[in-house]
Every structure is written in C-alpha cells, then in structure tokens.
Short mmCIF file of C-alpha atoms in Angstrom, two decimals:
data_model
loop_
_atom_site.label_atom_id
_atom_site.label_comp_id
_atom_site.label_asym_id
_atom_site.label_seq_id
_atom_site.Cartn_x
_atom_site.Cartn_y
_atom_site.Cartn_z
CA UNK A 816 0.00 0.00 0.00
CA UNK A 817 1.27 3.44 -0.85
CA UNK A 818 0.32 6.84 0.56
CA UNK A 819 -1.26 9.28 -1.90
CA UNK A 820 0.11 12.67 -0.76
CA UNK A 821 -2.21 14.84 -2.84
CA UNK A 822 -5.36 12.91 -1.98
CA UNK A 823 -7.80 12.99 0.91
CA UNK A 824 -8.42 10.09 3.26
CA UNK A 825 -12.01 9.04 3.89
CA UNK A 826 -13.29 6.49 6.39
CA UNK A 827 -15.95 4.13 5.09
CA UNK A 828 -19.34 5.29 6.31
CA UNK A 829 -19.76 2.14 8.41
CA UNK A 830 -16.44 2.76 10.19
CA UNK A 831 -17.22 5.35 12.84
CA UNK A 832 -14.54 6.81 15.15
CA UNK A 833 -15.40 7.18 18.86
CA UNK A 834 -13.23 9.21 21.23
CA UNK A 835 -12.47 8.15 24.78
CA UNK A 836 -10.57 9.85 27.57
CA UNK A 837 -7.36 7.82 27.10
CA UNK A 838 -7.82 6.19 23.71
CA UNK A 839 -10.25 6.11 20.82
CA UNK A 840 -11.56 3.38 18.57
CA UNK A 841 -13.04 2.83 15.14
CA UNK A 842 -16.31 0.90 15.27
CA UNK A 843 -16.76 -1.19 12.13
CA UNK A 844 -20.53 -1.52 12.14
CA UNK A 845 -20.64 -3.73 9.07
CA UNK A 846 -18.08 -6.33 10.16
CA UNK A 847 -19.00 -6.15 13.87
CA UNK A 848 -15.65 -5.36 15.45
CA UNK A 849 -13.58 -2.39 16.56
CA UNK A 850 -9.97 -1.23 16.38
CA UNK A 851 -8.27 0.90 19.02
CA UNK A 852 -6.51 4.04 17.79
CA UNK A 853 -4.69 6.86 19.61
CA UNK A 854 -6.65 9.99 20.41
CA UNK A 855 -4.24 11.96 18.22
CA UNK A 856 -5.29 9.89 15.20
CA UNK A 857 -8.95 10.41 16.09
CA UNK A 858 -8.41 14.18 15.97
CA UNK A 859 -6.73 13.93 12.57
CA UNK A 860 -9.50 11.74 11.14
CA UNK A 861 -12.35 13.89 12.42
CA UNK A 862 -10.91 17.40 12.18
CA UNK A 863 -8.30 17.43 9.40
CA UNK A 864 -8.90 14.69 6.84
CA UNK A 865 -12.14 16.31 5.70
CA UNK A 866 -10.39 19.56 4.79
CA UNK A 867 -6.75 18.76 3.99
CA UNK A 868 -4.94 16.31 1.72
CA UNK A 869 -2.43 14.02 3.36
CA UNK A 870 0.69 16.00 2.44
CA UNK A 871 -0.65 19.10 4.20
CA UNK A 872 -1.44 17.11 7.33
CA UNK A 873 1.96 15.38 7.29
CA UNK A 874 3.79 18.71 6.87
CA UNK A 875 2.82 19.64 10.42
CA UNK A 876 4.86 16.76 11.85
CA UNK A 877 8.56 16.06 12.23
CA UNK A 878 10.22 13.62 9.85
CA UNK A 879 10.14 10.88 12.50
CA UNK A 880 6.47 11.48 13.29
CA UNK A 881 5.63 11.51 9.58
CA UNK A 882 6.74 7.87 9.43
CA UNK A 883 4.46 7.02 12.35
CA UNK A 884 1.61 8.92 10.72
CA UNK A 885 2.11 7.05 7.45
CA UNK A 886 2.06 3.71 9.30
CA UNK A 887 -1.28 4.61 10.89
CA UNK A 888 -2.85 5.39 7.53
CA UNK A 889 -1.36 2.24 6.05
CA UNK A 890 -3.02 0.27 8.87
CA UNK A 891 -6.35 2.00 8.20
CA UNK A 892 -6.17 1.21 4.49
CA UNK A 893 -4.98 -2.39 4.86
CA UNK A 894 -7.74 -3.11 7.36
CA UNK A 895 -10.27 -1.54 5.01
CA UNK A 896 -11.37 1.18 7.39
CA UNK A 897 -10.98 3.85 4.71
CA UNK A 898 -9.77 4.82 1.24
CA UNK A 899 -8.16 7.64 -0.73
CA UNK A 900 -10.15 10.09 -2.83
CA UNK A 901 -9.49 13.14 -4.97
CA UNK A 902 -10.75 16.56 -3.93
CA UNK A 903 -13.43 16.45 -6.61
CA UNK A 904 -14.84 13.25 -5.07
CA UNK A 905 -15.27 14.58 -1.53
CA UNK A 906 -18.99 15.21 -1.85
CA UNK A 907 -19.77 11.70 -3.07
CA UNK A 908 -19.44 9.93 0.29
CA UNK A 909 -21.93 11.12 2.93
CA UNK A 910 -21.73 10.09 6.57
CA UNK A 911 -23.87 7.24 7.84
CA UNK A 912 -27.30 8.26 9.10
CA UNK A 913 -27.46 7.19 12.76
CA UNK A 914 -31.07 8.10 13.53
CA UNK A 915 -32.76 5.17 15.26
CA UNK A 916 -36.33 3.93 15.45
CA UNK A 917 -38.00 0.54 15.51
CA UNK A 918 -41.56 -0.58 14.67
CA UNK A 919 -42.33 -1.84 18.17
CA UNK A 920 -43.39 -0.26 21.44
CA UNK A 921 -41.40 -2.96 23.27
CA UNK A 922 -38.46 -4.57 21.47
CA UNK A 923 -37.48 -7.17 24.09
CA UNK A 924 -39.35 -9.08 26.79
CA UNK A 925 -37.52 -10.77 29.67
CA UNK A 926 -39.86 -13.24 31.35
CA UNK A 927 -39.01 -15.01 34.60
CA UNK A 928 -40.71 -18.35 35.20
CA UNK A 929 -40.73 -20.27 38.49
CA UNK A 930 -43.15 -23.23 38.50
CA UNK A 931 -42.71 -23.52 42.28
CA UNK A 932 -43.80 -19.94 43.04
CA UNK A 933 -47.50 -20.70 42.99
CA UNK A 934 -48.24 -17.60 40.92
CA UNK A 935 -50.93 -17.57 38.27
CA UNK A 936 -49.57 -15.39 35.45
CA UNK A 937 -51.96 -15.05 32.53
CA UNK A 938 -49.53 -15.99 29.75
CA UNK A 939 -52.26 -16.02 27.11
CA UNK A 940 -53.05 -12.36 27.76
CA UNK A 941 -49.36 -11.46 28.07
CA UNK A 942 -48.37 -12.82 24.67
CA UNK A 943 -51.43 -11.33 23.01
CA UNK A 944 -50.39 -7.93 24.38
CA UNK A 945 -46.72 -8.06 23.40
CA UNK A 946 -47.70 -9.29 19.95
CA UNK A 947 -49.81 -6.15 19.51
CA UNK A 948 -46.86 -4.07 20.74
CA UNK A 949 -44.61 -5.51 18.01
CA UNK A 950 -42.23 -7.42 20.30
CA UNK A 951 -39.96 -9.80 18.37
CA UNK A 952 -37.41 -10.94 20.99
CA UNK A 953 -38.21 -12.89 24.15
CA UNK A 954 -35.89 -14.26 26.83
CA UNK A 955 -37.51 -16.78 29.20
CA UNK A 956 -35.55 -17.44 32.37
CA UNK A 957 -36.41 -20.46 34.53
CA UNK A 958 -35.23 -19.98 38.10
CA UNK A 959 -35.91 -23.51 39.33
CA UNK A 960 -35.10 -26.63 37.36
CA UNK A 961 -35.46 -27.44 33.68
CA UNK A 962 -38.31 -26.09 31.52
CA UNK A 963 -40.54 -29.15 31.87
CA UNK A 964 -43.73 -27.05 31.75
CA UNK A 965 -42.63 -25.03 28.75
CA UNK A 966 -45.43 -26.52 26.66
CA UNK A 967 -47.89 -24.51 28.75
CA UNK A 968 -46.19 -21.27 27.66
CA UNK A 969 -45.19 -22.35 24.17
CA UNK A 970 -48.75 -22.86 23.00
CA UNK A 971 -49.54 -19.20 23.70
CA UNK A 972 -47.04 -17.80 21.20
CA UNK A 973 -47.24 -20.46 18.51
CA UNK A 974 -48.91 -18.06 16.06
CA UNK A 975 -47.31 -14.84 17.27
CA UNK A 976 -44.79 -12.67 15.41
CA UNK A 977 -41.88 -13.51 17.73
CA UNK A 978 -38.59 -13.82 15.89
CA UNK A 979 -36.05 -14.79 18.56
CA UNK A 980 -36.84 -16.93 21.60
CA UNK A 981 -34.10 -17.71 24.10
CA UNK A 982 -34.43 -19.89 27.20
CA UNK A 983 -32.16 -19.92 30.24
CA UNK A 984 -32.59 -22.67 32.80
CA UNK A 985 -30.82 -24.87 35.35
CA UNK A 986 -29.02 -28.14 34.67
CA UNK A 987 -30.72 -31.26 36.00
CA UNK A 988 -28.49 -34.30 36.41
CA UNK A 989 -31.54 -36.60 36.52
CA UNK A 990 -32.34 -35.80 32.90
CA UNK A 991 -30.98 -38.13 30.21
CA UNK A 992 -28.08 -36.82 28.14
CA UNK A 993 -30.24 -36.16 25.08
CA UNK A 994 -32.99 -34.34 27.01
CA UNK A 995 -31.85 -30.84 25.99
CA UNK A 996 -31.41 -31.62 22.30
CA UNK A 997 -34.80 -33.34 22.16
CA UNK A 998 -36.31 -30.30 23.85
CA UNK A 999 -35.00 -28.02 21.10
CA UNK A 1000 -36.06 -30.46 18.42
CA UNK A 1001 -39.60 -30.36 19.84
CA UNK A 1002 -39.77 -26.58 20.23
CA UNK A 1003 -38.30 -25.42 16.94
CA UNK A 1004 -39.10 -21.74 17.50
CA UNK A 1005 -36.55 -21.60 20.32
CA UNK A 1006 -33.32 -20.18 18.83
CA UNK A 1007 -31.07 -20.66 21.85
CA UNK A 1008 -31.09 -22.67 25.07
CA UNK A 1009 -28.53 -21.94 27.78
CA UNK A 1010 -28.22 -24.44 30.62
CA UNK A 1011 -26.57 -23.11 33.80
CA UNK A 1012 -24.90 -25.10 36.58
CA UNK A 1013 -23.75 -27.80 34.19
CA UNK A 1014 -20.63 -29.88 35.02
CA UNK A 1015 -18.95 -28.49 31.88
CA UNK A 1016 -19.03 -25.46 29.56
CA UNK A 1017 -19.73 -26.00 25.87
CA UNK A 1018 -21.47 -24.49 22.86
CA UNK A 1019 -23.14 -26.76 20.36
CA UNK A 1020 -24.81 -25.72 17.14
CA UNK A 1021 -27.56 -28.20 16.41
CA UNK A 1022 -28.41 -29.37 12.92
CA UNK A 1023 -31.93 -27.99 13.06
CA UNK A 1024 -33.91 -25.56 10.97
CA UNK A 1025 -33.82 -22.74 11.89
CA UNK A 1026 -30.24 -22.85 13.29
CA UNK A 1027 -30.28 -23.43 17.04
CA UNK A 1028 -27.56 -23.10 19.68
CA UNK A 1029 -27.34 -25.21 22.84
CA UNK A 1030 -24.98 -23.77 25.45
CA UNK A 1031 -23.85 -25.33 28.71
CA UNK A 1032 -22.35 -23.10 31.40
CA UNK A 1033 -20.72 -24.04 34.69
CA UNK A 1034 -21.68 -20.79 36.40
CA UNK A 1035 -24.90 -20.32 38.30
CA UNK A 1036 -27.96 -18.64 36.87
CA UNK A 1037 -28.54 -15.39 38.74
CA UNK A 1038 -31.40 -12.97 38.56
CA UNK A 1039 -29.17 -9.91 38.83
CA UNK A 1040 -27.57 -9.02 35.52
CA UNK A 1041 -23.81 -8.59 35.57
CA UNK A 1042 -23.04 -5.08 34.32
CA UNK A 1043 -19.26 -5.31 34.59
CA UNK A 1044 -19.08 -6.60 31.04
CA UNK A 1045 -15.71 -7.13 29.47
CA UNK A 1046 -15.05 -6.22 25.87
CA UNK A 1047 -15.98 -9.72 24.74
CA UNK A 1048 -19.61 -8.97 25.62
CA UNK A 1049 -19.86 -5.83 23.49
CA UNK A 1050 -22.13 -5.97 20.48
CA UNK A 1051 -20.95 -3.87 17.54
CA UNK A 1052 -23.61 -3.32 14.90
CA UNK A 1053 -25.41 -0.44 13.28
CA UNK A 1054 -28.71 -1.13 15.06
CA UNK A 1055 -27.41 -0.88 18.64
CA UNK A 1056 -24.82 1.79 17.77
CA UNK A 1057 -27.54 4.01 16.30
CA UNK A 1058 -29.89 3.39 19.22
CA UNK A 1059 -27.14 4.27 21.71
CA UNK A 1060 -26.74 7.75 20.24
CA UNK A 1061 -29.92 8.91 22.01
CA UNK A 1062 -31.10 5.98 24.13
CA UNK A 1063 -29.93 3.62 26.86
CA UNK A 1064 -29.28 0.23 25.28
CA UNK A 1065 -30.32 -1.80 28.30
CA UNK A 1066 -33.52 0.02 29.26
CA UNK A 1067 -34.94 1.51 26.08
CA UNK A 1068 -38.19 -0.23 25.08
CA UNK A 1069 -37.41 -3.28 27.24
CA UNK A 1070 -39.83 -5.02 29.59
CA UNK A 1071 -39.10 -7.48 32.39
CA UNK A 1072 -41.79 -9.53 34.14
CA UNK A 1073 -40.88 -11.53 37.22
CA UNK A 1074 -42.27 -14.92 38.20
CA UNK A 1075 -45.15 -13.31 40.10
CA UNK A 1076 -46.24 -11.19 37.15
CA UNK A 1077 -44.84 -7.84 38.27
CA UNK A 1078 -43.62 -5.57 35.46
CA UNK A 1079 -40.19 -3.97 35.89
CA UNK A 1080 -37.29 -2.40 33.98
CA UNK A 1081 -35.12 -5.39 34.94
CA UNK A 1082 -35.75 -8.56 36.94
CA UNK A 1083 -33.83 -7.69 40.10
CA UNK A 1084 -35.42 -4.24 40.37
CA UNK A 1085 -37.13 -3.79 43.73
CA UNK A 1086 -39.66 -1.33 42.31
CA UNK A 1087 -42.43 -2.60 40.09
CA UNK A 1088 -45.05 -0.83 37.96
CA UNK A 1089 -48.01 -3.15 38.32
CA UNK A 1090 -49.00 -6.77 37.83
CA UNK A 1091 -49.73 -8.24 34.40
CA UNK A 1092 -52.96 -9.74 35.79
CA UNK A 1093 -54.24 -6.33 36.89
CA UNK A 1094 -52.95 -3.72 34.45
CA UNK A 1095 -52.09 -3.80 30.74
CA UNK A 1096 -48.55 -3.72 29.42
CA UNK A 1097 -49.44 -0.76 27.20
CA UNK A 1098 -50.59 1.30 30.15
CA UNK A 1099 -47.43 0.58 32.14
CA UNK A 1100 -44.90 1.29 29.40
CA UNK A 1101 -46.53 4.62 28.53
CA UNK A 1102 -45.96 6.00 32.01
CA UNK A 1103 -43.09 8.54 32.45
CA UNK A 1104 -41.92 6.62 35.53
CA UNK A 1105 -41.40 3.43 33.52
CA UNK A 1106 -39.61 5.29 30.73
CA UNK A 1107 -37.31 7.21 33.09
CA UNK A 1108 -34.11 5.53 31.86
CA UNK A 1109 -35.04 5.03 28.21
CA UNK A 1110 -33.39 8.21 26.92
CA UNK A 1111 -30.46 8.30 29.35
CA UNK A 1112 -27.78 7.65 26.75
CA UNK A 1113 -24.14 7.31 27.80
CA UNK A 1114 -23.31 10.89 26.81
CA UNK A 1115 -25.52 11.99 29.71
CA UNK A 1116 -23.75 9.83 32.32
CA UNK A 1117 -20.59 10.86 34.16
CA UNK A 1118 -17.51 8.78 33.28
CA UNK A 1119 -19.52 6.88 30.66
CA UNK A 1120 -19.50 9.99 28.45
CA UNK A 1121 -15.69 9.75 28.38
CA UNK A 1122 -15.61 6.03 27.54
CA UNK A 1123 -14.74 4.76 24.08
CA UNK A 1124 -17.16 1.82 24.52
CA UNK A 1125 -20.18 4.00 25.28
CA UNK A 1126 -22.10 3.31 22.06
CA UNK A 1127 -22.13 -0.48 22.40
CA UNK A 1128 -22.03 -1.01 26.14
CA UNK A 1129 -25.11 -2.61 27.70
CA UNK A 1130 -24.89 -1.64 31.36
CA UNK A 1131 -27.47 -3.60 33.29
CA UNK A 1132 -28.00 -1.30 36.27
CA UNK A 1133 -29.79 2.06 36.28
CA UNK A 1134 -27.76 5.27 36.41
CA UNK A 1135 -28.23 7.59 39.39
CA UNK A 1136 -29.62 11.04 38.68
CA UNK A 1137 -27.21 13.81 39.74
CA UNK A 1138 -29.00 16.89 38.40
CA UNK A 1139 -31.39 17.89 35.63
CA UNK A 1140 -28.93 17.09 32.85
CA UNK A 1141 -26.36 14.67 34.28
CA UNK A 1142 -26.43 11.16 35.72
CA UNK A 1143 -23.89 9.14 37.69
CA UNK A 1144 -22.52 5.85 36.41
CA UNK A 1145 -23.61 2.66 38.20
CA UNK A 1146 -20.94 1.66 40.70
CA UNK A 1147 -20.81 -1.86 39.31
CA UNK A 1148 -18.95 -0.91 36.12
CA UNK A 1149 -15.31 -1.95 36.44
CA UNK A 1150 -13.78 -0.21 33.44
CA UNK A 1151 -11.77 2.99 33.90
CA UNK A 1152 -11.73 5.05 30.67
CA UNK A 1153 -9.15 7.46 32.13
CA UNK A 1154 -6.53 4.72 32.39
CA UNK A 1155 -8.11 2.48 29.71
CA UNK A 1156 -7.87 -0.48 32.08
CA UNK A 1157 -10.03 -3.22 33.45
CA UNK A 1158 -9.36 -4.40 37.03
CA UNK A 1159 -6.06 -6.29 37.47
CA UNK A 1160 -4.65 -4.91 34.21
CA UNK A 1161 -1.21 -3.59 35.05
CA UNK A 1162 -0.36 -1.89 31.79
CA UNK A 1163 -2.11 0.27 29.23
CA UNK A 1164 -3.22 -2.02 26.36
#
C-alpha cells in the first residue's frame, strides 16, 4: 500500500470513530468489530482529513512522526477502514445516518418463570399484548429446574410474530443426556437454550432448521444481571450503535416480568409498575416513571461519556440522577476510561 500525498483520506461510512478519555476506537458496524486508535489519530481523522490532503497534514509533523503517521494510515487502508479520494470526489461519500427507530413499542421481553412460586400469570393475555406491541425478541428465564412445563407457555405464542426466543434454565443431572437436544427439536421456534450449573461449559450448534444453539455453562444462573461486562460482551452493529446515540441500550423499550407477574425495567429491580394480571402492558410502558431511563444515553452519564465503549455497552443497572442534565454511572462498572484499564490490568493495552 502506498500513501497518496495529494489525496484525501475518507473512512468508510460504516467505520465510525469514537473518542475516549485515554484512547479512541473505530467501530466497524458492518463487520462487527472495533480497532483501538490513539486519540491523536482520532483528531486527525475527524478534524483534518475532511479539509486537507495528506501531504498538508503530514507537513505539520517532524520527519520521524511523519513515518508514524504514514504507518497509521497504512493500517487504516490495509484493514479496510478507509480509502483515498481526490478533492473532486469529496462530496460523493456522505456520513452514515445514525437516527434510530423501531416498529415496536417494546423490542425485548424478559420473562421469569418459576413453576414452584404458585403464581398464576396469565400468559395467554401477556403474549397477546406483546404481539400487539410488536415485540420480536423474548428471553424466558427459569429460576428452578429445567423447563418441563414449557409446553404450557409455548402454545400461547405459537402463532405470534416472535422472531427470537431464548431460554435460560438450570441443569438437572436426573435428565438423560439427550434431554436438551430433544427439547430443542420439539420446540423449533426456540433459537437458543442456555443451561446453567452444568458440570462443563460447551457451545453446540444443532443441525436444526432454523439454526439453534445449545450452550452449557458451569456458572450459576442469577437474577441480577452482571453489568461489569468485558469487551468480549460488546455488540458492535449499526442497530445498537444508532440506538445508543440517544437511548440507553439496556432500558430503552425493554420489559421485564418476574415470576409473580410484576412488570419492571429489569428482573432484580425492587420497584415494580403493576401486575400483568391487573394492568395492561401498554398502560405501564406509557408512564413517564417506567420510561425514566429510556433516553439516558451514555453521553448523559458521568464517566460513561468519556468512555470509548459507550455506544455499544449494555450496562445492566440504572444510572443515578445527579441533576437535571447529568447522571452518575452505576458503581458496578469496572472499566476505567481514564486509564483504559479493566481491574487487574497492570499496563495500558
């Protein structure tokens, strides 16, 4: 690859730079990954490349730094983050439109099921309501044992518009080895089954249609979501990246219903907004109290607003309101954007 001194450098529209306090990154929204870059390179890409050809930018640096600068742009080109254009072509490549909307009042339902709780949740009414609200993704979490009674729930959304159904449950050593695979073969609309408390950890893609994933995990199934996500848990795509510009990825248009039928923002929330047997989902989700966190994007949260991961981080605990325009980050987050380190990391990556 050679540098074109008289040309301008342009990032592909799907490769969006994000600045952090200590380092920046380029989010490749088409190929679902990101590349760390120095903040100095972020400034060049966002403030100079639009207006100056490469030779004018390079002229501001010493001979030694020009070599470093050239290596950065070689990396960007070789990794297909950008390309070279002539001045006359500058107007041909608009930025990506990051406005977000979705044709559903609730995008995701998290449903807790505990057959031992003695509750009498009206699942027929629930799935009729979320179908009318446009919900396509459902996570069903069993807190006691395997999903033996799943047939009682499954029949209620057989003809609904649900697209993705995931089940999380507990391992049962009394079940035969092929129990879990037969379960997925029976309930073909389930896309993923994760079994917690297993004696081993393993992912298995089953030869079913549609494609189905069976995952075994050694760790316990807990109601409280872990918000100290490492980078491996980040989801990089245009849908979530666009949504995160003006919304909170974890709370926006999400609904959680615990095993007793109480509607919440998340399962471990102590506050609830009514019971599914007594009040409609539509009425609950329209209330300002329920939507309090929906539009609290990371740019409105202290520390988070300085984090390079802020547009694809799903923090599972609510921020704390500091004043009319600023929120505090949940204490559970372990990442420090000012040192660019996770706990126990001794050196800057």
